[in-house]
Amino acid sequence: MKRLLIVLLAMLICIPSVYARKKSKKSGVIKDNIYTDAEYNFTIKILENWEAKLQKPKKMIRLALTQRDHEIPPELMQFPSMAMVPTLNIHIGKVDMPPAVYVDSLVSLTYSSDVKKEVMKDLMALEENVTFDGLKTTQKDRIKIDEKEACQWQGSVNYTKKLGMGDTIPRVYSVGIVALKKGDLMMTCLIETESMFFTDIFKEVLEMVHTIEWPD
């Protein structure tokens, strides 16, 4: 009887810790500013001034980063909460096209796919009084990352905001995309920020992106 009580007590102690491990399971781990993905085994070094948020383990989005202490456009100093927080979201999904063609599909107003809907949903998750007017390309280049085929895109996302009495105003943010292909998997790094800060933000993002290691 005493032995049975000891076994039951041990089980009661172990169950909460097992439950906690299951509950806390995420897309990966961060140690010494290096994120390692649990599902796809890639790593990326995170700059000190960027905050990383782990995601759910089976989601297409693997990591979400926001810049700490980001700058505010002068015209929004009185309303800082209205400023776009610089973001970098990293997704991975199955795609049967090369990176340059895939990037074109993301920018297209007519092409649709499940991967595109997931990757672009934050750009298109709008308020009722805001209309998505599409993306405009500024520059697109074929590059290599970790010896793998990749594509780098820069441009803008355009919106129209409806005001009272039928008036509208345009709103434009800068966007960057880096797409990296391994086998049938495509990694998409999507950047969005206020346009006046894009050059510096994109430079920091590329610094992180070029630390990516994704073993074959």
GROMACS .gro file of C-alpha atoms in nm:
model
  216
    1MET     CA    1   0.000   0.000   0.000
    2LYS     CA    2   0.281   0.235   0.092
    3ARG     CA    3   0.457   0.160  -0.239
    4LEU     CA    4   0.134   0.234  -0.430
    5LEU     CA    5   0.100   0.571  -0.257
    6ILE     CA    6   0.458   0.659  -0.352
    7VAL     CA    7   0.390   0.569  -0.718
    8LEU     CA    8   0.070   0.775  -0.723
    9LEU     CA    9   0.248   1.072  -0.565
   10ALA     CA   10   0.526   1.052  -0.825
   11MET     CA   11   0.267   1.049  -1.104
   12LEU     CA   12   0.094   1.355  -0.961
   13ILE     CA   13   0.426   1.539  -0.954
   14CYS     CA   14   0.517   1.441  -1.312
   15ILE     CA   15   0.182   1.508  -1.481
   16PRO     CA   16   0.185   1.890  -1.438
   17SER     CA   17   0.541   1.914  -1.571
   18VAL     CA   18   0.454   1.703  -1.877
   19TYR     CA   19   0.143   1.914  -1.936
   20ALA     CA   20   0.347   2.232  -1.905
   21ARG     CA   21   0.596   2.107  -2.166
   22LYS     CA   22   0.315   2.028  -2.409
   23LYS     CA   23   0.144   2.359  -2.343
   24SER     CA   24   0.462   2.562  -2.399
   25LYS     CA   25   0.562   2.391  -2.724
   26LYS     CA   26   0.641   2.653  -2.988
   27SER     CA   27   0.772   2.686  -3.342
   28GLY     CA   28   1.130   2.683  -3.217
   29VAL     CA   29   1.371   2.810  -2.952
   30ILE     CA   30   1.584   3.122  -2.910
   31LYS     CA   31   1.922   3.098  -2.741
   32ASP     CA   32   2.195   3.363  -2.747
   33ASN     CA   33   1.987   3.562  -3.000
   34ILE     CA   34   1.980   3.270  -3.244
   35TYR     CA   35   1.643   3.122  -3.340
   36THR     CA   36   1.637   2.751  -3.429
   37ASP     CA   37   1.320   2.620  -3.592
   38ALA     CA   38   1.187   2.295  -3.447
   39GLU     CA   39   1.011   2.181  -3.764
   40TYR     CA   40   1.237   2.298  -4.049
   41ASN     CA   41   1.575   2.314  -3.871
   42PHE     CA   42   1.680   2.657  -3.999
   43THR     CA   43   1.858   2.918  -3.787
   44ILE     CA   44   1.863   3.297  -3.799
   45LYS     CA   45   2.054   3.544  -3.582
   46ILE     CA   46   1.831   3.814  -3.432
   47LEU     CA   47   1.969   4.165  -3.386
   48GLU     CA   48   1.961   4.307  -3.033
   49ASN     CA   49   1.716   4.584  -3.123
   50TRP     CA   50   1.455   4.341  -3.256
   51GLU     CA   51   1.205   4.153  -3.041
   52ALA     CA   52   1.113   3.800  -3.152
   53LYS     CA   53   0.788   3.618  -3.082
   54LEU     CA   54   0.768   3.241  -3.122
   55GLN     CA   55   0.465   3.097  -3.299
   56LYS     CA   56   0.249   2.785  -3.270
   57PRO     CA   57   0.435   2.471  -3.384
   58LYS     CA   58   0.224   2.376  -3.687
   59LYS     CA   59   0.159   2.723  -3.826
   60MET     CA   60   0.306   2.845  -4.155
   61ILE     CA   61   0.436   3.154  -3.977
   62ARG     CA   62   0.747   3.049  -3.784
   63LEU     CA   63   0.874   3.372  -3.628
   64ALA     CA   64   0.745   3.728  -3.589
   65LEU     CA   65   0.984   4.013  -3.517
   66THR     CA   66   0.925   4.379  -3.434
   67GLN     CA   67   1.183   4.653  -3.400
   68ARG     CA   68   1.231   4.788  -3.048
   69ASP     CA   69   1.213   5.165  -2.989
   70HIS     CA   70   1.123   5.232  -3.351
   71GLU     CA   71   1.118   5.583  -3.495
   72ILE     CA   72   0.798   5.783  -3.542
   73PRO     CA   73   0.732   6.001  -3.850
   74PRO     CA   74   0.728   6.372  -3.752
   75GLU     CA   75   0.366   6.414  -3.863
   76LEU     CA   76   0.260   6.137  -3.622
   77MET     CA   77   0.451   6.255  -3.314
   78GLN     CA   78   0.125   6.354  -3.145
   79PHE     CA   79  -0.032   6.019  -3.239
   80PRO     CA   80   0.255   5.765  -3.207
   81SER     CA   81   0.019   5.467  -3.189
   82MET     CA   82  -0.082   5.539  -3.549
   83ALA     CA   83   0.273   5.479  -3.675
   84MET     CA   84   0.356   5.148  -3.842
   85VAL     CA   85   0.576   4.932  -3.621
   86PRO     CA   86   0.856   4.778  -3.833
   87THR     CA   87   0.780   4.406  -3.863
   88LEU     CA   88   0.947   4.097  -4.007
   89ASN     CA   89   0.740   3.780  -4.039
   90ILE     CA   90   0.897   3.453  -4.151
   91HIS     CA   91   0.673   3.190  -4.313
   92ILE     CA   92   0.746   2.849  -4.466
   93GLY     CA   93   0.513   2.664  -4.703
   94LYS     CA   94   0.516   2.431  -5.002
   95VAL     CA   95   0.552   2.617  -5.334
   96ASP     CA   96   0.612   2.464  -5.680
   97MET     CA   97   0.772   2.767  -5.847
   98PRO     CA   98   1.112   2.941  -5.832
   99PRO     CA   99   1.156   3.235  -5.591
  100ALA     CA  100   1.136   3.513  -5.854
  101VAL     CA  101   0.810   3.376  -5.998
  102TYR     CA  102   0.674   3.320  -5.648
  103VAL     CA  103   0.743   3.683  -5.553
  104ASP     CA  104   0.559   3.796  -5.867
  105SER     CA  105   0.263   3.585  -5.756
  106LEU     CA  106   0.259   3.757  -5.417
  107VAL     CA  107   0.256   4.100  -5.579
  108SER     CA  108  -0.009   4.007  -5.837
  109LEU     CA  109  -0.364   4.132  -5.784
  110THR     CA  110  -0.512   3.830  -5.964
  111TYR     CA  111  -0.310   3.525  -5.851
  112SER     CA  112  -0.442   3.338  -5.547
  113SER     CA  113  -0.318   3.043  -5.340
  114ASP     CA  114  -0.342   2.917  -4.982
  115VAL     CA  115   0.023   3.006  -4.920
  116LYS     CA  116  -0.026   3.360  -5.052
  117LYS     CA  117  -0.338   3.412  -4.838
  118GLU     CA  118  -0.146   3.312  -4.526
  119VAL     CA  119   0.169   3.512  -4.604
  120MET     CA  120  -0.012   3.829  -4.710
  121LYS     CA  121  -0.305   3.825  -4.467
  122ASP     CA  122  -0.153   4.088  -4.236
  123LEU     CA  123  -0.117   4.328  -4.529
  124MET     CA  124  -0.478   4.267  -4.626
  125ALA     CA  125  -0.638   4.240  -4.280
  126LEU     CA  126  -0.795   4.581  -4.300
  127GLU     CA  127  -1.054   4.786  -4.119
  128GLU     CA  128  -1.393   4.827  -4.286
  129ASN     CA  129  -1.311   5.181  -4.399
  130VAL     CA  130  -0.979   5.084  -4.563
  131THR     CA  131  -0.937   4.940  -4.914
  132PHE     CA  132  -0.629   4.743  -5.026
  133ASP     CA  133  -0.510   4.888  -5.358
  134GLY     CA  134  -0.225   4.648  -5.427
  135LEU     CA  135   0.153   4.643  -5.426
  136LYS     CA  136   0.388   4.847  -5.643
  137THR     CA  137   0.734   4.716  -5.734
  138THR     CA  138   1.041   4.936  -5.689
  139GLN     CA  139   1.317   4.678  -5.730
  140LYS     CA  140   1.353   4.300  -5.765
  141ASP     CA  141   1.679   4.102  -5.765
  142ARG     CA  142   1.779   3.737  -5.779
  143ILE     CA  143   2.022   3.659  -5.497
  144LYS     CA  144   2.176   3.368  -5.304
  145ILE     CA  145   2.128   3.296  -4.933
  146ASP     CA  146   2.307   3.002  -4.772
  147GLU     CA  147   2.401   2.895  -5.128
  148LYS     CA  148   2.032   2.864  -5.214
  149GLU     CA  149   1.826   3.036  -5.483
  150ALA     CA  150   1.646   3.344  -5.350
  151CYS     CA  151   1.473   3.663  -5.460
  152GLN     CA  152   1.474   4.005  -5.298
  153TRP     CA  153   1.189   4.251  -5.364
  154GLN     CA  154   1.126   4.610  -5.258
  155GLY     CA  155   0.814   4.816  -5.309
  156SER     CA  156   0.508   4.967  -5.146
  157VAL     CA  157   0.162   4.865  -5.032
  158ASN     CA  158  -0.114   5.109  -5.112
  159TYR     CA  159  -0.440   5.168  -4.929
  160THR     CA  160  -0.734   5.406  -4.956
  161LYS     CA  161  -0.894   5.517  -4.631
  162LYS     CA  162  -1.254   5.638  -4.641
  163LEU     CA  163  -1.338   5.943  -4.432
  164GLY     CA  164  -1.670   6.105  -4.353
  165MET     CA  165  -1.881   6.270  -4.624
  166GLY     CA  166  -1.736   6.042  -4.894
  167ASP     CA  167  -1.381   6.179  -4.873
  168THR     CA  168  -1.080   5.946  -4.905
  169ILE     CA  169  -0.709   5.969  -4.836
  170PRO     CA  170  -0.426   5.745  -4.967
  171ARG     CA  171  -0.194   5.564  -4.725
  172VAL     CA  172   0.133   5.407  -4.836
  173TYR     CA  173   0.380   5.187  -4.649
  174SER     CA  174   0.705   5.033  -4.769
  175VAL     CA  175   0.730   4.656  -4.803
  176GLY     CA  176   1.019   4.417  -4.855
  177ILE     CA  177   1.010   4.049  -4.946
  178VAL     CA  178   1.290   3.795  -4.940
  179ALA     CA  179   1.197   3.448  -5.071
  180LEU     CA  180   1.433   3.152  -5.025
  181LYS     CA  181   1.375   2.807  -5.181
  182LYS     CA  182   1.483   2.466  -5.051
  183GLY     CA  183   1.336   2.169  -5.236
  184ASP     CA  184   0.960   2.219  -5.245
  185LEU     CA  185   0.967   2.453  -4.944
  186MET     CA  186   0.965   2.832  -4.973
  187MET     CA  187   1.072   3.059  -4.689
  188THR     CA  188   0.912   3.403  -4.711
  189CYS     CA  189   1.048   3.697  -4.512
  190LEU     CA  190   0.793   3.981  -4.525
  191ILE     CA  191   0.887   4.328  -4.402
  192GLU     CA  192   0.655   4.625  -4.353
  193THR     CA  193   0.745   4.971  -4.222
  194GLU     CA  194   0.687   5.343  -4.255
  195SER     CA  195   0.833   5.450  -4.590
  196MET     CA  196   1.070   5.716  -4.457
  197PHE     CA  197   1.255   5.456  -4.248
  198PHE     CA  198   1.252   5.170  -4.499
  199THR     CA  199   1.615   5.195  -4.615
  200ASP     CA  200   1.757   5.153  -4.264
  201ILE     CA  201   1.499   4.891  -4.163
  202PHE     CA  202   1.558   4.683  -4.476
  203LYS     CA  203   1.933   4.700  -4.420
  204GLU     CA  204   1.890   4.553  -4.071
  205VAL     CA  205   1.651   4.286  -4.199
  206LEU     CA  206   1.893   4.182  -4.473
  207GLU     CA  207   2.170   4.161  -4.214
  208MET     CA  208   1.957   3.908  -4.025
  209VAL     CA  209   1.835   3.725  -4.334
  210HIS     CA  210   2.189   3.665  -4.458
  211THR     CA  211   2.268   3.481  -4.134
  212ILE     CA  212   2.008   3.216  -4.222
  213GLU     CA  213   2.141   2.861  -4.233
  214TRP     CA  214   1.900   2.599  -4.367
  215PRO     CA  215   2.071   2.259  -4.400
  216ASP     CA  216   1.979   2.033  -4.693
   0.00000   0.00000   0.00000
